[in-house]
Each structure stands twice: as C-alpha cells, then as structure tokens.
Coordinates of C-alpha atoms and ligand atoms in Angstrom, one line a residue:
M768 CA -0.1 0.0 0.0
T769 CA 1.5 3.4 -1.0
G770 CA 0.6 6.6 0.7
T771 CA -1.0 9.1 -1.5
S772 CA -0.2 12.0 0.7
D773 CA -0.2 15.5 -0.7
P774 CA 2.4 17.6 1.0
S775 CA 0.2 20.7 0.2
G776 CA -2.2 19.4 2.9
E777 CA 0.3 20.2 5.6
D778 CA -1.3 23.5 6.8
A779 CA -3.8 21.9 9.0
G780 CA -1.1 20.9 11.5
C781 CA -1.7 18.8 14.6
D782 CA -2.1 21.7 16.9
A783 CA -3.9 24.9 15.6
R784 CA -1.8 27.1 17.9
L785 CA 1.4 26.1 16.2
P786 CA 2.5 27.8 12.9
P787 CA 2.2 25.6 9.8
L788 CA 5.3 23.6 9.0
S789 CA 5.7 25.4 5.7
A790 CA 6.0 28.7 7.6
V791 CA 8.6 27.1 10.0
I792 CA 10.5 25.9 7.1
A793 CA 10.4 29.3 5.3
R794 CA 11.2 31.3 8.4
H795 CA 14.2 29.2 9.3
E796 CA 15.3 28.9 5.7
L797 CA 15.5 25.1 6.0
H798 CA 16.7 24.5 2.5
P799 CA 17.0 20.6 2.5
K800 CA 20.6 19.3 2.8
R801 CA 21.1 16.2 0.8
A802 CA 24.0 15.1 3.0
L803 CA 21.7 15.0 6.0
G804 CA 19.1 13.0 4.1
Q805 CA 16.5 15.8 4.5
H806 CA 13.2 14.9 3.0
F807 CA 10.6 16.4 5.3
L808 CA 7.1 15.0 5.9
L809 CA 4.6 17.8 6.0
D810 CA 1.4 15.9 5.6
P811 CA -0.2 15.8 9.1
S812 CA -2.4 12.8 8.4
L813 CA 0.7 10.8 7.5
C814 CA 2.6 12.0 10.5
E815 CA -0.5 11.1 12.7
R816 CA -0.6 7.7 11.1
I817 CA 3.0 7.0 12.0
A818 CA 2.5 8.3 15.4
R819 CA -0.6 6.2 16.0
T820 CA 1.4 3.1 14.9
A821 CA 4.2 4.0 17.4
Q822 CA 1.8 4.1 20.3
P823 CA 4.0 6.7 22.1
G824 CA 1.7 6.8 25.1
A825 CA 2.9 3.3 26.0
S826 CA 6.5 4.4 26.6
A827 CA 7.6 6.8 29.4
V828 CA 10.2 8.2 26.9
N829 CA 10.2 8.3 23.2
L830 CA 13.4 8.9 21.3
E831 CA 12.9 10.6 17.9
V832 CA 15.8 10.8 15.6
G833 CA 16.0 13.6 13.1
P834 CA 12.9 15.7 14.0
G835 CA 13.7 18.2 11.1
P836 CA 11.0 20.9 11.2
G837 CA 8.9 18.8 13.6
G838 CA 6.0 17.2 11.7
L839 CA 6.3 13.8 13.3
T840 CA 7.3 15.4 16.7
R841 CA 4.1 17.3 16.7
A842 CA 2.1 14.2 15.9
L843 CA 3.8 12.1 18.7
L844 CA 3.0 14.8 21.2
A845 CA -0.6 15.0 20.0
A846 CA -0.8 11.2 20.2
G847 CA -0.1 11.3 23.9
A848 CA 3.7 10.9 24.2
A849 CA 4.5 11.8 27.8
R850 CA 8.1 12.8 26.8
V851 CA 9.9 13.0 23.6
V852 CA 13.7 13.3 23.3
A853 CA 14.5 14.5 19.8
V854 CA 18.0 14.2 18.6
E855 CA 18.8 16.5 15.5
K856 CA 22.1 17.0 13.9
D857 CA 21.2 20.2 11.9
R858 CA 21.4 23.3 14.1
R859 CA 18.9 25.1 11.8
C860 CA 16.3 22.5 12.6
V861 CA 17.1 22.8 16.3
A862 CA 16.3 26.5 16.2
A863 CA 13.2 25.8 14.1
L864 CA 11.9 23.5 16.8
S865 CA 12.1 26.1 19.5
E866 CA 8.4 27.1 19.2
L867 CA 7.3 23.5 19.6
Q868 CA 9.6 23.2 22.6
A869 CA 8.0 26.4 24.1
R870 CA 4.6 24.9 23.6
Y871 CA 5.5 21.6 25.3
P872 CA 8.3 22.6 27.8
D873 CA 7.8 19.6 30.0
R874 CA 7.3 17.0 27.4
L875 CA 9.8 17.8 24.6
E876 CA 13.5 17.8 24.9
I877 CA 15.6 18.8 21.8
V878 CA 19.2 17.5 21.8
E879 CA 21.5 18.9 19.2
G880 CA 23.8 16.2 18.1
D881 CA 24.6 13.1 15.9
A882 CA 22.2 10.2 16.7
L883 CA 25.1 7.9 16.0
S884 CA 26.8 9.1 19.1
F885 CA 23.7 9.4 21.3
D886 CA 23.8 6.7 23.9
I887 CA 20.2 5.5 24.6
A888 CA 21.5 4.2 28.0
T889 CA 21.6 7.8 29.2
L890 CA 17.7 8.0 29.0
R891 CA 15.7 7.4 32.1
P892 CA 13.6 5.5 32.7
A893 CA 15.5 2.7 31.2
R894 CA 13.0 1.4 28.5
I895 CA 12.1 3.6 25.6
G896 CA 10.2 3.8 22.3
I897 CA 12.1 4.9 19.3
V898 CA 10.3 6.6 16.4
A899 CA 11.9 8.1 13.4
N900 CA 11.6 9.0 9.8
L901 CA 15.3 8.1 9.5
P902 CA 17.9 9.8 7.4
Y903 CA 18.6 6.9 5.0
N904 CA 22.4 7.1 5.0
V905 CA 22.6 6.2 8.7
G906 CA 19.4 4.2 9.2
T907 CA 20.9 0.7 9.1
R908 CA 23.8 1.7 11.3
L909 CA 21.4 3.2 13.9
L910 CA 19.2 0.1 13.9
L911 CA 22.2 -2.3 14.3
R912 CA 23.4 -0.1 17.2
W913 CA 20.0 -0.1 18.9
L914 CA 19.8 -3.9 18.5
E915 CA 22.9 -4.1 20.6
Q916 CA 21.0 -2.5 23.5
V917 CA 17.6 -4.1 22.7
E918 CA 16.8 -4.7 26.4
R919 CA 16.5 -1.0 26.7
I920 CA 13.9 -0.7 24.0
E921 CA 10.1 -1.3 24.1
S922 CA 9.4 -0.7 20.4
M923 CA 10.9 0.8 17.3
T924 CA 8.7 2.4 14.7
L925 CA 11.0 3.4 11.8
M926 CA 10.8 4.6 8.3
F927 CA 13.4 3.2 6.0
Q928 CA 14.0 3.1 2.3
K929 CA 11.8 0.2 1.0
E930 CA 14.7 -2.0 0.0
V931 CA 16.1 -1.8 3.5
A932 CA 12.7 -2.5 5.1
A933 CA 12.5 -5.6 2.8
R934 CA 15.9 -6.8 4.1
I935 CA 14.9 -6.3 7.7
T936 CA 11.7 -8.3 7.4
A937 CA 12.6 -10.9 4.7
A938 CA 12.2 -14.6 5.9
G939 CA 14.1 -16.1 3.0
G940 CA 14.9 -15.3 -0.6
R941 CA 16.9 -12.5 -2.2
D942 CA 16.4 -9.8 0.5
Y943 CA 17.1 -12.3 3.3
G944 CA 20.6 -11.6 4.9
G945 CA 22.5 -10.8 8.0
L946 CA 20.4 -7.8 8.8
S947 CA 17.2 -10.0 8.6
V948 CA 18.7 -12.6 10.9
R949 CA 20.0 -10.2 13.5
A950 CA 16.7 -8.1 13.6
Q951 CA 14.4 -11.1 13.7
W952 CA 16.5 -13.0 16.2
L953 CA 15.9 -10.2 18.6
C954 CA 12.6 -8.6 17.5
T955 CA 9.3 -9.3 15.8
C956 CA 9.6 -7.2 12.6
E957 CA 6.6 -6.1 10.7
R958 CA 6.5 -4.1 7.5
L959 CA 3.5 -1.8 7.9
F960 CA 2.9 0.6 5.0
D961 CA 4.7 2.2 2.1
V962 CA 5.0 6.0 1.7
G963 CA 5.5 7.4 -1.8
P964 CA 8.1 10.0 -2.7
R965 CA 5.5 12.7 -3.2
A966 CA 4.6 12.7 0.5
F967 CA 8.0 14.4 1.1
V968 CA 9.5 17.8 0.5
P969 CA 11.7 17.4 -1.5
P970 CA 10.6 14.0 -2.9
P971 CA 13.3 11.4 -2.6
G972 CA 14.2 9.0 -5.5
V973 CA 12.9 6.0 -3.5
I974 CA 9.8 4.6 -1.9
S975 CA 9.8 4.5 1.9
T976 CA 8.4 1.9 4.3
V977 CA 7.4 2.1 7.9
V978 CA 8.6 -0.9 9.9
R979 CA 7.7 -1.8 13.5
L980 CA 10.2 -3.8 15.5
V981 CA 9.2 -5.0 19.0
P982 CA 11.9 -6.7 21.0
R983 CA 11.1 -10.3 22.0
A984 CA 11.2 -11.2 25.7
A985 CA 14.1 -13.4 24.9
P986 CA 16.0 -14.0 21.6
L987 CA 14.4 -16.5 19.3
A988 CA 17.0 -19.1 20.1
P989 CA 20.3 -19.2 22.1
A990 CA 23.4 -17.9 20.3
E991 CA 26.4 -15.7 20.9
P992 CA 26.0 -12.5 18.8
D993 CA 29.5 -12.6 17.5
A994 CA 29.1 -16.2 16.4
L995 CA 25.8 -15.4 14.8
D996 CA 27.4 -12.6 12.9
A997 CA 30.3 -14.8 11.7
V998 CA 28.1 -17.6 10.4
T999 CA 25.6 -15.2 8.6
R1000 CA 28.6 -13.4 7.1
A1001 CA 30.1 -16.5 5.8
A1002 CA 26.8 -18.1 4.6
F1003 CA 25.4 -15.0 2.9
G1004 CA 28.9 -14.0 1.6
Q1005 CA 28.3 -16.8 -1.1
R1006 CA 24.6 -16.8 -0.9
R1007 CA 24.0 -18.9 -4.0
K1008 CA 26.4 -21.7 -3.0
M1009 CA 25.5 -24.7 -0.9
L1010 CA 26.5 -24.2 2.7
R1011 CA 29.0 -27.0 2.5
R1012 CA 31.0 -24.7 0.1
A1013 CA 30.0 -21.3 1.5
L1014 CA 31.2 -22.1 5.0
R1015 CA 34.7 -22.9 3.8
T1016 CA 35.6 -19.3 4.6
L1017 CA 34.7 -20.1 8.2
T1018 CA 36.1 -23.5 8.8
P1019 CA 38.2 -26.1 6.9
D1020 CA 35.6 -28.7 7.8
P1021 CA 32.1 -27.3 6.9
L1022 CA 30.6 -30.8 6.7
A1023 CA 31.4 -31.4 10.4
L1024 CA 30.0 -28.0 11.4
L1025 CA 26.7 -28.6 9.5
Q1026 CA 26.3 -32.1 10.8
S1027 CA 26.7 -30.9 14.4
A1028 CA 24.2 -28.1 13.7
G1029 CA 21.7 -30.6 12.2
I1030 CA 21.6 -28.8 8.8
S1031 CA 21.8 -30.3 5.4
P1032 CA 25.1 -29.6 3.6
E1033 CA 23.1 -28.9 0.5
A1034 CA 21.1 -26.1 2.1
R1035 CA 21.7 -22.5 1.0
A1036 CA 21.8 -19.5 3.2
E1037 CA 18.7 -18.1 1.7
T1038 CA 16.6 -21.1 2.8
L1039 CA 17.9 -21.3 6.5
S1040 CA 15.6 -20.1 9.2
V1041 CA 16.8 -17.7 11.9
T1042 CA 16.6 -20.6 14.4
E1043 CA 18.8 -22.7 12.2
F1044 CA 21.3 -19.9 11.9
C1045 CA 21.4 -19.9 15.8
A1046 CA 22.1 -23.7 15.8
L1047 CA 24.9 -23.1 13.3
A1048 CA 26.3 -20.3 15.5
R1049 CA 26.2 -22.6 18.6
A1050 CA 27.9 -25.4 16.7
W1051 CA 30.6 -23.0 15.4
A1052 CA 31.1 -21.6 18.9
A1053 CA 31.5 -25.0 20.3
M1054 CA 33.9 -26.1 17.5
R1055 CA 36.1 -23.0 18.2
H1056 CA 36.3 -23.9 21.9
T1057 CA 37.5 -27.5 21.2
Ligands
LIG1293 N1 11.5 13.8 10.9 C1 11.4 14.8 10.0 C2 10.3 14.6 9.1 O1 9.7 13.5 9.0 O2 9.9 15.5 8.3 C3 12.7 14.8 9.2 C4 13.1 13.5 8.5 S1 14.5 13.6 7.4 C5 14.3 12.2 6.5 C6 15.9 13.2 8.4 C7 16.3 14.1 9.5 O3 17.4 13.6 10.3 C8 16.8 15.5 9.1 O4 16.1 16.5 9.9 C9 18.3 15.5 9.3 O5 18.7 16.8 9.6 C10 18.4 14.6 10.5 N2 19.6 13.9 10.6 C11 20.4 13.4 9.6 N3 21.5 12.8 10.1 C12 21.4 12.8 11.4 C13 22.1 12.2 12.5 N4 23.3 11.5 12.2 N5 21.7 12.4 13.7 C14 20.6 13.1 14.0 N6 19.8 13.7 13.1 C15 20.2 13.5 11.7

C-alpha cells in the first residue's frame, strides 16, 4: 500500500496554535541538505498515522531521531507521548523546533547532536520507544546499534528506504541476509505501509516503508551475537552456493559443522531459518572452543 499524501495538505497541523510547518521551514530557511538525508514529511495525516502506529503513550520516553521541522514530533506529542527526546544534527532545525519546545516545555527535549553518538542508556527510565523518519544514509547503522541494546527498547517504529525494510523483514529469498537474521533474532519485525516520494519535500528518489520492531522477551534461540554474525557473514557471503562450500571461509571442515548443527550440507543461506542460523552459531562456537 502506498501513501497518497499530498504535501500541500500540511497547513492543517496537529495543533492549531502552532505555525504551519511550511511557515517554520520558510522562516528558518530550511533548504534541505542532501548530505543529511533531509526529506521532510509535511502531511499531518501521514505523521499522525506513523505516530498512532508507534503508540507513544505506551512508553515513558520516546526517542525521535532527526525531527527536522517537527511534523512527526508534533504528531507524537498530540498522540499522547509523555516525553519526547528528539536528537537532531542540523542546528537550523534545532532552532526551528524552539516554538514547539516552548509549547511543550515539560514533554519535549531537543538534543543537538549526531544520533550515531547518542547513547540510549542515558535516557531514564530505562526502557524507551524509538520513532523516526530516518535519514537513509545512517538508518541501518542506527538500527544495528539499537539492536545491541535491545533490552532498553520497548518498540521501534522506523521509516526506511523500501529496500532496507524488505531486508529487515525478509524470511528467505533474495532480500534475506545478516540484517534480517539479526533483527528477527531479537525482535518481531513487521512491514506496515509504504510512503510514496510525493509525500516528502523534496521527494526522494525511492519509496519508503514504515517498519515496526518489537523486542522479544528473549532472543528467538540461544546464540552468541559474534558467532551469529560470523556464520551469517560466511553463509550470505556466497549466498547462491550450498553451505558446504559457502562455509569454507569459516572452517576447513564445513561438513562437520553442518552435521553438528543438524543442517543439510546442500542447504543454502537463503533457505535457512533464523533458528537454524542460531544452531549453526552454537555449533561453530562449540567447534572453536574445542
Ligand atoms: N522527521 C522529519 C520529518 O519526518 O519531516 C525529518 C526527517 S529527514 C528524512 C531526516 C532528519 O534527520 C533531518 O532532519 C536531518 O537533519 C536529520 N539527521 C540526519 N542525520 C542525522 C544524524 N546523524 N543524527 C541526527 N539527526 C540526523
């Protein structure tokens, strides 16, 4: 399903007391910077849809990465977020968000900085919701970083480039890879809806997709993260080859490894479930220790 949002509908806003986003953008001269992946969502109904999906009222703190002029931030606050911490790298946007901050002094905190260096462990209380229309150039890196601290996260509602969303949620086939295994090992991952380029100002050259990741109470199966990374890297490094060949980069005896994991030597990476990858990771870790 592709959003048919018209950016010109933005003047409604979530809160009539706030200036329209187009006025905020004009007043602060927020000419979009390509290097910062700036494609702004001005359509309030789309921002509201993302905010509703994120259920910000369920988390004591919501982290938003890259609020830009604040369309999604407004929607999160209107949808009942008790507290939003918004991390923005562009100083111009930080200044542009001051009116919103003044309107919600106790519920909105703007942090100027790079989300890649923002440690979610500094947020209290300890478990948070993360919501973002992510800058595409750092989206995957941010997700992998958050997955390392998944116990601190209640949910993630994130907009990615459609192809990245497909890689996160794939359960086999051409999009399935290390990112799918890592994300699905730790979270349930659901692709929710597409958003077409025309919903953004300026329109990007790609379709976007909103994905919701909810951390599991425990990982899908036991495995050491490093071992899981090693086996997925080797297996997907030669994804069209049978595992008995692909895993030669990992061990001189792939057959013994596969046998101890209970996996057919003729299987290919693209057909292995996340649980089977975990079995492979455990077998490899055991093999290394003997
Ligand atoms: N959330 C806004 C919206 O939906 O209209 C803006 C989304 S825009 C795709 C990405 C935003 O992330 C921009 O405001 C950009 O300045 C900001 N950004 C880019 N790289 C960043 C980084 N490393 N850390 C924090 N913010 C970043």
